[in-house]
């Protein structure tokens, strides 16, 4: 007997589940119910159409109800909102939002893929025609219409996550002055402050005014004109803007699940098992609305990302048709373009590791995207976090102009495969001067971390500079020209690494030597030299460049 499958939500997870279900069974009755006017649209591409980088609006429509019907024989009903689920009798209440007709549909299996909705903070005056969020194509159309009709000279983006950063750039493409307001001390929460500081520099270089550590407190529509808003921040700052984008985050869309009595997790998402089943065995849930398990900790997490949603939709369909499968947890691997930079991460960041009380060590590598002697090489900054006892990879972050996706993808795969930092040094990666280096950035990170694990090098971090004593010497081994140009860390003495052997008399062997160079490589050379001569030495991982990023 063929199954009747109802799917609520027709974007990433829902569309993937429907297509996979049809490929597994030609006789099943499959219905997608989508309350919006579109299915399977590229929601990650919305800011890039606003900017004009994606010229054609139609390029965002990956499937239409008609094309989905023709290819997969799936009954797609857009602008049909599900009002309630009766899980005891296995039917749902639906309203056609165009005709207001209400009707019901029974099901054998129900898949929830309602996604996440933008979080709109309860701020006085925020409901006005100049304030927008960005979740779907109608939202995109409304923002573009506001830009076209009102021709704003200034816009404010509230929130420094993926959408906030992408919208700041999109608005600058229209030559609109932009102020970005972010409650945290940094943008891009998945990375740590020293990585985010490179983004702060890039944003300011492109004339985005940053107000970090600030929150929007009040919005007022100016009485003289309906095209200007007066904004008040929590520190009392006031300024005017002509377009306000709210991008402070998203929350799982769980209203239907809650009304149906399905179990909700501690983080507010729908609780599912490893096969995507909810607390009701006939109801599955996938995508942004669910809580999944973090790959590193095994604890619940929210991951509003397209990749996991697509995998979960496919898995749910497999399980419905008899396959025994389990979801392999979520690493949170993600990347974002910020003007000329790319920033990416996988696994846990240092902030999270500290909050959870997990043991970790970290190393930094600053290297070139490809062989430095081949034209066009750009700096890559990579931060690797690992277990100091086992070498297990806990997370990584990278930022630069090119090759960022490649490096984080490699480390993400290594982490999922259970490789350690020792394995990173031995990875055999593509090399030709236009594409990489004989010793890739990832290999270098593995080598540095392995040296630390084996005790071949003792490292210290910029935080240690706050508590140096008279029994410790801070040694800068860069050239005099570098020191004259860039300065030194306060309290350091300068002996260039190539002059170190002839200046050993300047170093008291009874004291600990804390050495640094520009990025860590010459510091390692100096540390090995001094260690072999009987000095007690630590090298600052990432060198002066990391110190500058941390203390920006």
Short mmCIF file of C-alpha atoms in Angstrom, two decimals:
data_model
loop_
_atom_site.label_atom_id
_atom_site.label_comp_id
_atom_site.label_asym_id
_atom_site.label_seq_id
_atom_site.Cartn_x
_atom_site.Cartn_y
_atom_site.Cartn_z
CA UNK A 1 0.00 0.00 0.00
CA UNK A 2 1.46 3.38 -1.01
CA UNK A 3 2.20 6.01 1.61
CA UNK A 4 0.71 9.49 1.82
CA UNK A 5 3.40 11.95 2.86
CA UNK A 6 2.65 15.54 3.78
CA UNK A 7 5.55 17.99 3.99
CA UNK A 8 5.14 21.35 5.71
CA UNK A 9 7.66 23.78 4.24
CA UNK A 10 9.05 23.66 0.74
CA UNK A 11 12.54 25.14 0.92
CA UNK A 12 15.80 23.26 1.69
CA UNK A 13 14.80 20.37 3.97
CA UNK A 14 11.24 19.96 2.72
CA UNK A 15 12.11 20.03 -0.97
CA UNK A 16 15.00 17.60 -0.43
CA UNK A 17 12.74 15.21 1.45
CA UNK A 18 10.09 15.35 -1.29
CA UNK A 19 12.54 14.76 -4.13
CA UNK A 20 14.23 11.88 -2.32
CA UNK A 21 10.91 10.29 -1.37
CA UNK A 22 9.81 10.28 -5.00
CA UNK A 23 13.07 8.74 -6.15
CA UNK A 24 12.52 5.95 -3.64
CA UNK A 25 8.83 5.28 -4.41
CA UNK A 26 6.88 6.17 -7.54
CA UNK A 27 3.52 5.31 -6.03
CA UNK A 28 3.62 7.46 -2.89
CA UNK A 29 1.30 10.46 -2.68
CA UNK A 30 3.50 13.43 -1.78
CA UNK A 31 2.15 16.89 -0.98
CA UNK A 32 4.23 19.96 -0.10
CA UNK A 33 2.42 22.75 1.74
CA UNK A 34 4.21 26.10 1.67
CA UNK A 35 2.67 29.22 3.19
CA UNK A 36 4.85 31.50 1.06
CA UNK A 37 4.57 32.05 -2.69
CA UNK A 38 7.74 30.12 -3.60
CA UNK A 39 9.39 26.76 -2.98
CA UNK A 40 12.99 25.65 -3.23
CA UNK A 41 14.33 29.18 -3.55
CA UNK A 42 17.94 30.10 -2.86
CA UNK A 43 17.49 32.00 0.39
CA UNK A 44 21.26 32.25 0.84
CA UNK A 45 21.37 34.21 -2.42
CA UNK A 46 18.87 36.91 -1.43
CA UNK A 47 21.44 39.55 -0.30
CA UNK A 48 23.38 39.06 -3.53
CA UNK A 49 20.34 39.88 -5.66
CA UNK A 50 19.74 42.97 -3.55
CA UNK A 51 23.34 44.01 -4.22
CA UNK A 52 22.98 43.34 -7.94
CA UNK A 53 25.71 40.67 -7.99
CA UNK A 54 23.03 38.12 -8.94
CA UNK A 55 21.29 40.00 -11.72
CA UNK A 56 18.25 37.84 -12.45
CA UNK A 57 15.60 37.33 -9.81
CA UNK A 58 14.61 34.09 -11.57
CA UNK A 59 18.05 32.65 -10.79
CA UNK A 60 16.97 32.35 -7.15
CA UNK A 61 13.98 30.18 -8.05
CA UNK A 62 15.57 26.74 -8.20
CA UNK A 63 12.20 25.04 -8.69
CA UNK A 64 8.64 26.14 -9.23
CA UNK A 65 5.50 24.22 -8.28
CA UNK A 66 5.07 23.40 -11.97
CA UNK A 67 8.65 22.19 -12.52
CA UNK A 68 8.60 20.17 -9.30
CA UNK A 69 5.33 18.56 -10.36
CA UNK A 70 6.67 17.76 -13.81
CA UNK A 71 9.93 16.22 -12.61
CA UNK A 72 8.88 14.55 -9.35
CA UNK A 73 5.09 14.30 -9.56
CA UNK A 74 4.77 16.12 -6.23
CA UNK A 75 1.66 18.17 -5.48
CA UNK A 76 3.09 21.53 -4.43
CA UNK A 77 0.61 23.97 -2.86
CA UNK A 78 2.09 27.39 -2.29
CA UNK A 79 0.30 30.00 -0.20
CA UNK A 80 -1.31 27.20 1.76
CA UNK A 81 -0.70 27.65 5.47
CA UNK A 82 -1.02 24.77 7.90
CA UNK A 83 -3.02 25.92 10.91
CA UNK A 84 -2.90 22.87 13.15
CA UNK A 85 -1.83 19.24 13.38
CA UNK A 86 -4.08 16.52 14.80
CA UNK A 87 -1.50 13.84 15.48
CA UNK A 88 -3.94 11.50 17.18
CA UNK A 89 -6.12 11.19 14.07
CA UNK A 90 -3.26 12.00 11.64
CA UNK A 91 -4.63 14.95 9.72
CA UNK A 92 -3.83 18.65 9.42
CA UNK A 93 -5.91 21.82 9.07
CA UNK A 94 -4.93 24.06 6.15
CA UNK A 95 -5.94 27.49 4.87
CA UNK A 96 -5.44 28.72 1.33
CA UNK A 97 -4.25 32.27 2.00
CA UNK A 98 -5.38 33.47 -1.43
CA UNK A 99 -8.99 32.25 -1.22
CA UNK A 100 -9.25 31.85 2.59
CA UNK A 101 -10.63 28.34 1.94
CA UNK A 102 -10.04 25.97 4.85
CA UNK A 103 -9.68 22.24 4.42
CA UNK A 104 -7.98 19.17 5.88
CA UNK A 105 -5.56 16.53 4.63
CA UNK A 106 -4.83 13.16 6.17
CA UNK A 107 -1.37 11.67 6.24
CA UNK A 108 0.51 8.47 6.89
CA UNK A 109 3.74 10.37 7.51
CA UNK A 110 4.23 14.07 8.20
CA UNK A 111 7.51 15.95 7.73
CA UNK A 112 7.94 19.33 9.40
CA UNK A 113 10.32 21.70 7.65
CA UNK A 114 9.03 25.15 8.62
CA UNK A 115 12.50 26.69 9.00
CA UNK A 116 13.35 29.55 11.28
CA UNK A 117 11.88 33.02 11.46
CA UNK A 118 13.79 36.26 11.99
CA UNK A 119 13.90 37.31 15.61
CA UNK A 120 12.32 40.77 15.88
CA UNK A 121 13.22 42.28 19.24
CA UNK A 122 10.43 44.00 21.20
CA UNK A 123 11.65 47.53 20.51
CA UNK A 124 9.35 50.52 20.66
CA UNK A 125 8.47 51.79 17.17
CA UNK A 126 10.07 48.94 15.27
CA UNK A 127 6.92 48.15 13.28
CA UNK A 128 7.07 50.63 10.42
CA UNK A 129 7.35 50.59 6.64
CA UNK A 130 11.07 51.43 6.64
CA UNK A 131 12.08 48.47 8.82
CA UNK A 132 12.65 45.07 7.20
CA UNK A 133 13.98 41.61 7.89
CA UNK A 134 15.20 39.14 5.26
CA UNK A 135 13.94 35.59 5.19
CA UNK A 136 12.31 35.01 1.82
CA UNK A 137 11.75 36.46 -1.63
CA UNK A 138 8.87 38.77 -0.62
CA UNK A 139 11.17 40.23 2.06
CA UNK A 140 13.85 40.73 -0.58
CA UNK A 141 11.37 42.37 -2.94
CA UNK A 142 10.22 44.74 -0.17
CA UNK A 143 13.79 45.83 0.61
CA UNK A 144 14.56 46.40 -3.07
CA UNK A 145 11.34 48.36 -3.51
CA UNK A 146 12.22 50.56 -0.52
CA UNK A 147 15.65 51.27 -1.99
CA UNK A 148 14.16 52.08 -5.39
CA UNK A 149 11.29 54.24 -4.16
CA UNK A 150 12.87 56.06 -1.21
CA UNK A 151 16.46 56.21 -2.49
CA UNK A 152 17.96 56.18 1.02
CA UNK A 153 21.31 57.84 1.57
CA UNK A 154 21.82 56.07 4.90
CA UNK A 155 20.80 52.63 6.15
CA UNK A 156 21.28 50.84 9.45
CA UNK A 157 21.82 47.12 9.84
CA UNK A 158 21.04 45.75 13.28
CA UNK A 159 22.99 42.53 13.77
CA UNK A 160 26.46 41.40 12.69
CA UNK A 161 25.83 37.79 11.71
CA UNK A 162 25.74 36.27 8.23
CA UNK A 163 22.72 38.21 6.96
CA UNK A 164 23.74 41.44 8.66
CA UNK A 165 27.21 41.37 7.10
CA UNK A 166 25.89 40.39 3.68
CA UNK A 167 23.27 43.14 3.81
CA UNK A 168 25.83 45.75 4.85
CA UNK A 169 27.84 44.88 1.77
CA UNK A 170 24.74 44.78 -0.46
CA UNK A 171 23.73 48.28 0.66
CA UNK A 172 27.23 49.63 0.04
CA UNK A 173 26.93 48.29 -3.52
CA UNK A 174 24.11 50.83 -3.87
CA UNK A 175 26.41 53.59 -2.52
CA UNK A 176 24.28 53.84 0.62
CA UNK A 177 26.08 54.85 3.81
CA UNK A 178 25.74 52.04 6.36
CA UNK A 179 25.88 51.86 10.14
CA UNK A 180 26.08 48.37 11.63
CA UNK A 181 24.87 47.95 15.23
CA UNK A 182 25.86 44.79 17.09
CA UNK A 183 25.25 43.99 20.76
CA UNK A 184 28.33 41.75 21.02
CA UNK A 185 31.86 43.21 21.01
CA UNK A 186 32.42 41.65 17.59
CA UNK A 187 30.65 40.67 14.39
CA UNK A 188 30.40 37.05 13.20
CA UNK A 189 29.79 35.13 16.41
CA UNK A 190 31.11 31.74 15.15
CA UNK A 191 34.68 33.08 15.15
CA UNK A 192 36.77 34.55 17.95
CA UNK A 193 37.62 38.21 18.45
CA UNK A 194 41.06 38.17 16.80
CA UNK A 195 39.58 36.72 13.59
CA UNK A 196 36.60 39.08 13.77
CA UNK A 197 38.93 42.07 14.12
CA UNK A 198 40.11 41.49 10.55
CA UNK A 199 36.48 41.76 9.48
CA UNK A 200 36.09 44.96 11.48
CA UNK A 201 39.01 46.46 9.56
CA UNK A 202 37.53 45.35 6.25
CA UNK A 203 34.11 46.79 7.06
CA UNK A 204 35.54 50.13 8.11
CA UNK A 205 37.75 50.21 5.01
CA UNK A 206 34.53 50.01 2.97
CA UNK A 207 32.94 52.83 4.97
CA UNK A 208 30.67 50.75 7.18
CA UNK A 209 30.37 52.49 10.54
CA UNK A 210 30.57 49.97 13.37
CA UNK A 211 28.77 50.37 16.67
CA UNK A 212 29.88 47.28 18.58
CA UNK A 213 28.68 46.49 22.07
CA UNK A 214 25.58 48.57 21.38
CA UNK A 215 21.89 47.66 21.14
CA UNK A 216 18.97 49.33 19.41
CA UNK A 217 16.65 50.65 22.11
CA UNK A 218 14.01 52.74 20.33
CA UNK A 219 12.80 53.53 16.80
CA UNK A 220 10.70 56.56 15.89
CA UNK A 221 9.27 57.52 12.51
CA UNK A 222 10.02 61.21 11.95
CA UNK A 223 6.82 63.24 11.82
CA UNK A 224 7.99 65.67 9.14
CA UNK A 225 8.50 62.88 6.62
CA UNK A 226 7.61 59.21 6.38
CA UNK A 227 11.04 58.41 4.91
CA UNK A 228 13.28 58.88 7.95
CA UNK A 229 13.68 56.99 11.22
CA UNK A 230 15.22 58.28 14.41
CA UNK A 231 17.16 55.54 16.21
CA UNK A 232 18.20 55.51 19.86
CA UNK A 233 20.85 53.08 21.13
CA UNK A 234 21.24 51.76 24.66
CA UNK A 235 24.10 54.16 25.35
CA UNK A 236 21.92 57.16 24.52
CA UNK A 237 23.36 57.68 21.03
CA UNK A 238 20.79 59.01 18.56
CA UNK A 239 20.99 59.23 14.78
CA UNK A 240 18.74 59.19 11.75
CA UNK A 241 18.46 56.57 9.05
CA UNK A 242 16.24 55.94 6.05
CA UNK A 243 16.25 52.15 6.00
CA UNK A 244 16.54 49.71 8.90
CA UNK A 245 17.42 46.03 8.44
CA UNK A 246 16.81 43.80 11.46
CA UNK A 247 19.21 40.84 11.33
CA UNK A 248 19.78 39.97 14.99
CA UNK A 249 19.26 36.25 14.48
CA UNK A 250 16.60 33.65 13.87
CA UNK A 251 14.49 31.41 16.06
CA UNK A 252 13.11 27.95 15.21
CA UNK A 253 9.58 28.04 13.82
CA UNK A 254 7.93 25.68 16.31
CA UNK A 255 4.41 27.04 16.73
CA UNK A 256 2.75 24.11 14.93
CA UNK A 257 4.85 21.56 16.76
CA UNK A 258 4.09 23.12 20.14
CA UNK A 259 0.35 23.28 19.48
CA UNK A 260 0.46 19.62 18.43
CA UNK A 261 2.14 18.65 21.69
CA UNK A 262 5.43 17.55 20.13
CA UNK A 263 8.45 17.63 22.39
CA UNK A 264 10.52 20.83 22.29
CA UNK A 265 14.15 20.85 23.38
CA UNK A 266 15.87 23.10 25.90
CA UNK A 267 17.14 25.43 23.16
CA UNK A 268 13.67 25.95 21.74
CA UNK A 269 13.90 23.69 18.71
CA UNK A 270 11.85 20.61 17.89
CA UNK A 271 13.45 17.60 19.54
CA UNK A 272 14.21 14.74 17.14
CA UNK A 273 16.05 11.45 17.39
CA UNK A 274 18.99 10.43 15.21
CA UNK A 275 16.56 9.38 12.44
CA UNK A 276 14.77 12.77 12.42
CA UNK A 277 11.68 11.41 14.20
CA UNK A 278 9.90 13.69 16.64
CA UNK A 279 8.24 12.49 19.82
CA UNK A 280 5.44 11.23 17.53
CA UNK A 281 6.72 8.28 15.44
CA UNK A 282 4.66 9.34 12.41
CA UNK A 283 6.05 12.88 12.37
CA UNK A 284 9.56 13.81 11.27
CA UNK A 285 11.23 17.22 11.46
CA UNK A 286 14.24 18.62 9.62
CA UNK A 287 16.12 21.85 9.04
CA UNK A 288 16.31 25.09 10.98
CA UNK A 289 13.36 24.24 13.23
CA UNK A 290 15.03 21.32 14.98
CA UNK A 291 17.67 20.76 17.61
CA UNK A 292 20.51 18.61 16.37
CA UNK A 293 23.62 17.31 18.12
CA UNK A 294 26.94 19.11 18.09
CA UNK A 295 29.68 17.01 16.50
CA UNK A 296 32.30 17.77 19.16
CA UNK A 297 30.27 17.71 22.37
CA UNK A 298 27.26 15.58 21.43
CA UNK A 299 25.07 18.22 23.08
CA UNK A 300 21.99 19.86 21.58
CA UNK A 301 22.55 22.78 19.23
CA UNK A 302 20.67 24.93 16.74
CA UNK A 303 22.19 25.03 13.26
CA UNK A 304 20.25 27.19 10.77
CA UNK A 305 22.36 26.08 7.80
CA UNK A 306 21.34 24.85 4.35
CA UNK A 307 23.75 21.91 4.19
CA UNK A 308 22.48 20.12 7.32
CA UNK A 309 18.86 20.82 6.31
CA UNK A 310 19.34 19.15 2.93
CA UNK A 311 21.04 16.12 4.46
CA UNK A 312 18.32 15.78 7.09
CA UNK A 313 15.54 15.96 4.49
CA UNK A 314 17.13 13.19 2.46
CA UNK A 315 17.72 11.07 5.57
CA UNK A 316 14.11 11.44 6.73
CA UNK A 317 12.86 10.19 3.36
CA UNK A 318 15.24 7.23 3.51
CA UNK A 319 14.02 6.26 6.97
CA UNK A 320 10.36 6.61 5.95
CA UNK A 321 10.96 4.02 3.23
CA UNK A 322 12.67 1.51 5.48
CA UNK A 323 16.34 2.42 5.61
CA UNK A 324 18.08 2.34 8.98
CA UNK A 325 20.14 5.52 9.08
CA UNK A 326 21.23 8.07 11.62
CA UNK A 327 22.20 11.71 11.31
CA UNK A 328 25.91 12.14 11.94
CA UNK A 329 25.68 15.35 13.99
CA UNK A 330 26.51 18.90 12.91
CA UNK A 331 29.89 20.63 12.85
CA UNK A 332 28.50 24.04 11.97
CA UNK A 333 30.86 24.48 9.04
CA UNK A 334 30.12 27.85 7.45
CA UNK A 335 31.61 30.65 5.37
CA UNK A 336 30.73 34.28 4.73
CA UNK A 337 31.92 36.87 2.22
CA UNK A 338 32.66 40.31 3.69
CA UNK A 339 33.66 42.60 0.84
CA UNK A 340 37.13 41.39 -0.21
CA UNK A 341 37.50 38.86 2.60
CA UNK A 342 36.14 35.41 3.26
CA UNK A 343 35.74 34.14 6.82
CA UNK A 344 34.97 30.52 7.64
CA UNK A 345 34.82 28.20 10.62
CA UNK A 346 34.10 24.63 11.62
CA UNK A 347 33.63 22.96 14.98
CA UNK A 348 33.80 24.91 18.23
CA UNK A 349 35.35 28.33 18.78
CA UNK A 350 37.45 29.33 21.77
CA UNK A 351 34.60 31.23 23.41
CA UNK A 352 32.46 28.08 23.45
CA UNK A 353 35.27 25.85 24.68
CA UNK A 354 35.91 28.24 27.57
CA UNK A 355 32.21 28.46 28.40
CA UNK A 356 31.88 24.69 28.47
CA UNK A 357 35.06 24.25 30.52
CA UNK A 358 36.68 22.00 27.92
CA UNK A 359 40.44 21.56 27.79
CA UNK A 360 41.98 22.97 24.63
CA UNK A 361 45.10 24.40 23.07
CA UNK A 362 45.33 26.75 20.10
CA UNK A 363 47.86 27.65 17.45
CA UNK A 364 47.87 30.31 14.74
CA UNK A 365 49.34 30.19 11.26
CA UNK A 366 49.72 33.20 8.98
CA UNK A 367 50.75 32.01 5.53
CA UNK A 368 50.10 32.67 1.83
CA UNK A 369 47.15 31.34 -0.15
CA UNK A 370 49.62 29.91 -2.67
CA UNK A 371 53.36 29.99 -3.32
CA UNK A 372 54.56 33.47 -2.46
CA UNK A 373 56.79 33.76 -5.53
CA UNK A 374 53.81 33.26 -7.86
CA UNK A 375 51.89 36.53 -8.42
CA UNK A 376 48.62 37.12 -6.61
CA UNK A 377 49.25 35.32 -3.33
CA UNK A 378 47.25 36.68 -0.39
CA UNK A 379 47.65 36.18 3.37
CA UNK A 380 45.64 33.45 5.08
CA UNK A 381 45.16 33.57 8.84
CA UNK A 382 44.18 30.23 10.39
CA UNK A 383 43.40 29.41 14.00
CA UNK A 384 43.37 25.74 15.00
CA UNK A 385 41.86 24.50 18.28
CA UNK A 386 42.63 20.99 19.53
CA UNK A 387 42.58 18.72 22.56
CA UNK A 388 45.96 19.16 24.33
CA UNK A 389 46.01 15.51 25.47
CA UNK A 390 44.85 13.62 22.38
CA UNK A 391 45.36 16.05 19.52
CA UNK A 392 41.72 15.71 18.46
CA UNK A 393 40.57 18.61 16.30
CA UNK A 394 38.04 20.75 18.16
CA UNK A 395 37.57 23.57 15.67
CA UNK A 396 39.18 25.93 13.21
CA UNK A 397 38.70 29.44 11.85
CA UNK A 398 40.26 31.16 8.86
CA UNK A 399 40.10 34.54 7.17
CA UNK A 400 41.64 35.98 4.02
CA UNK A 401 41.02 36.92 0.43
CA UNK A 402 41.19 33.47 -1.18
CA UNK A 403 41.63 29.80 -0.34
CA UNK A 404 39.68 30.11 2.90
CA UNK A 405 36.95 27.64 1.91
CA UNK A 406 39.57 25.09 0.86
CA UNK A 407 41.39 25.15 4.19
CA UNK A 408 38.31 24.99 6.41
CA UNK A 409 36.75 22.29 4.23
CA UNK A 410 39.89 20.18 4.63
CA UNK A 411 39.89 20.57 8.41
CA UNK A 412 36.14 19.91 8.56
CA UNK A 413 36.61 16.62 6.69
CA UNK A 414 39.58 15.72 8.90
CA UNK A 415 37.54 16.40 12.03
CA UNK A 416 34.62 14.30 10.79
CA UNK A 417 36.98 11.49 9.86
CA UNK A 418 38.42 11.46 13.38
CA UNK A 419 41.87 12.62 12.32
CA UNK A 420 44.12 14.44 14.77
CA UNK A 421 46.54 17.34 14.42
CA UNK A 422 49.26 14.74 13.79
CA UNK A 423 47.40 13.69 10.65
CA UNK A 424 47.08 17.25 9.37
CA UNK A 425 50.84 17.53 8.92
CA UNK A 426 50.80 14.45 6.66
CA UNK A 427 47.82 15.33 4.44
CA UNK A 428 48.83 15.15 0.78
CA UNK A 429 47.22 18.17 -0.85
CA UNK A 430 47.34 19.56 -4.38
CA UNK A 431 50.36 21.70 -5.09
CA UNK A 432 51.35 23.93 -7.97
CA UNK A 433 52.53 27.53 -7.49
CA UNK A 434 49.24 29.13 -8.69
CA UNK A 435 47.17 27.02 -6.28
CA UNK A 436 49.02 26.27 -3.08
CA UNK A 437 52.35 25.68 -1.40
CA UNK A 438 54.46 22.57 -1.05
CA UNK A 439 53.62 22.79 2.64
CA UNK A 440 50.03 24.01 2.75
CA UNK A 441 48.57 26.24 5.44
CA UNK A 442 46.76 23.18 6.84
CA UNK A 443 50.01 21.18 6.92
CA UNK A 444 51.71 24.06 8.71
CA UNK A 445 48.97 24.21 11.34
CA UNK A 446 49.33 20.46 11.86
CA UNK A 447 53.11 20.76 12.21
CA UNK A 448 52.89 23.57 14.76
CA UNK A 449 50.22 21.76 16.78
CA UNK A 450 52.18 18.48 16.60
CA UNK A 451 55.31 20.22 17.87
CA UNK A 452 53.31 21.47 20.83
CA UNK A 453 51.80 18.03 21.47
CA UNK A 454 55.22 16.31 21.35
CA UNK A 455 56.90 18.92 23.53
CA UNK A 456 59.25 20.02 20.75
CA UNK A 457 58.02 23.56 21.27
CA UNK A 458 56.50 25.36 24.20
CA UNK A 459 54.19 28.18 23.22
CA UNK A 460 52.49 31.08 24.90
CA UNK A 461 49.59 33.31 23.91
CA UNK A 462 49.03 37.05 23.94
CA UNK A 463 47.05 36.72 27.18
CA UNK A 464 50.29 35.76 28.97
CA UNK A 465 51.78 39.18 28.22
CA UNK A 466 49.52 40.69 30.86
CA UNK A 467 51.39 38.96 33.69
CA UNK A 468 55.08 38.81 32.77
CA UNK A 469 57.44 39.08 35.74
CA UNK A 470 61.00 40.30 36.22
CA UNK A 471 62.11 36.69 35.85
CA UNK A 472 60.93 36.63 32.27
CA UNK A 473 62.39 38.29 29.18
CA UNK A 474 60.22 39.23 26.21
CA UNK A 475 62.39 38.89 23.12
CA UNK A 476 61.48 40.27 19.68
CA UNK A 477 63.54 38.50 16.97
CA UNK A 478 62.28 40.52 13.98
CA UNK A 479 64.60 42.76 12.00
CA UNK A 480 65.28 46.33 13.10
CA UNK A 481 63.46 47.55 9.97
CA UNK A 482 60.33 45.65 10.97
CA UNK A 483 60.47 47.02 14.48
CA UNK A 484 60.95 50.59 13.21
CA UNK A 485 57.99 50.22 10.85
CA UNK A 486 55.52 48.32 13.03
CA UNK A 487 56.66 48.89 16.59
CA UNK A 488 57.19 46.35 19.37
CA UNK A 489 55.16 44.85 22.15
CA UNK A 490 55.74 47.02 25.24
CA UNK A 491 58.53 45.68 27.43
CA UNK A 492 60.29 43.68 24.71
CA UNK A 493 63.93 43.79 23.70
CA UNK A 494 64.95 43.34 20.08
CA UNK A 495 67.63 40.94 18.86
CA UNK A 496 67.07 39.83 15.24
CA UNK A 497 67.12 36.04 14.90
CA UNK A 498 70.11 36.13 12.51
CA UNK A 499 72.11 38.05 15.14
CA UNK A 500 71.03 35.94 18.10
CA UNK A 501 74.14 33.75 18.42
CA UNK A 502 76.43 36.77 18.66
CA UNK A 503 74.23 38.48 21.27
CA UNK A 504 73.60 35.69 23.75
CA UNK A 505 75.37 37.72 26.44
CA UNK A 506 72.34 40.02 26.49
CA UNK A 507 70.09 37.17 27.68
CA UNK A 508 70.17 36.07 31.30
CA UNK A 509 70.03 32.29 31.19
CA UNK A 510 68.46 32.19 34.64
CA UNK A 511 65.34 33.85 33.25
CA UNK A 512 62.57 32.45 31.07
CA UNK A 513 62.66 33.74 27.50
CA UNK A 514 59.36 34.60 25.83
CA UNK A 515 60.17 35.00 22.15
CA UNK A 516 58.12 36.31 19.26
CA UNK A 517 58.54 37.29 15.61
CA UNK A 518 56.06 38.52 13.00
CA UNK A 519 54.03 35.31 12.49
CA UNK A 520 55.78 32.64 14.58
CA UNK A 521 58.21 30.97 12.17
CA UNK A 522 61.40 32.84 13.12
CA UNK A 523 60.27 32.68 16.71
CA UNK A 524 60.32 28.89 16.40
CA UNK A 525 63.85 29.00 14.96
CA UNK A 526 64.99 31.24 17.82
CA UNK A 527 63.24 29.07 20.41
CA UNK A 528 64.95 25.91 19.14
CA UNK A 529 68.35 27.63 19.07
CA UNK A 530 68.01 28.90 22.63
CA UNK A 531 66.49 25.68 23.92
CA UNK A 532 69.42 23.69 22.53
CA UNK A 533 71.75 26.05 24.41
CA UNK A 534 70.02 25.43 27.71
CA UNK A 535 67.62 28.37 27.90
CA UNK A 536 64.01 27.96 28.99
CA UNK A 537 62.02 29.31 26.06
CA UNK A 538 58.44 29.76 24.88
CA UNK A 539 57.40 30.98 21.43
CA UNK A 540 54.30 33.11 20.88
CA UNK A 541 52.08 31.30 18.40
CA UNK A 542 51.04 33.57 15.56
CA UNK A 543 53.59 36.18 16.56
CA UNK A 544 53.25 39.95 16.46
CA UNK A 545 50.49 39.76 13.84
CA UNK A 546 48.25 37.78 16.19
CA UNK A 547 49.02 40.17 19.05
CA UNK A 548 47.92 43.08 16.86
CA UNK A 549 44.69 41.28 15.98
CA UNK A 550 43.90 40.44 19.59
CA UNK A 551 44.65 43.93 20.87
CA UNK A 552 43.07 45.90 17.99
#
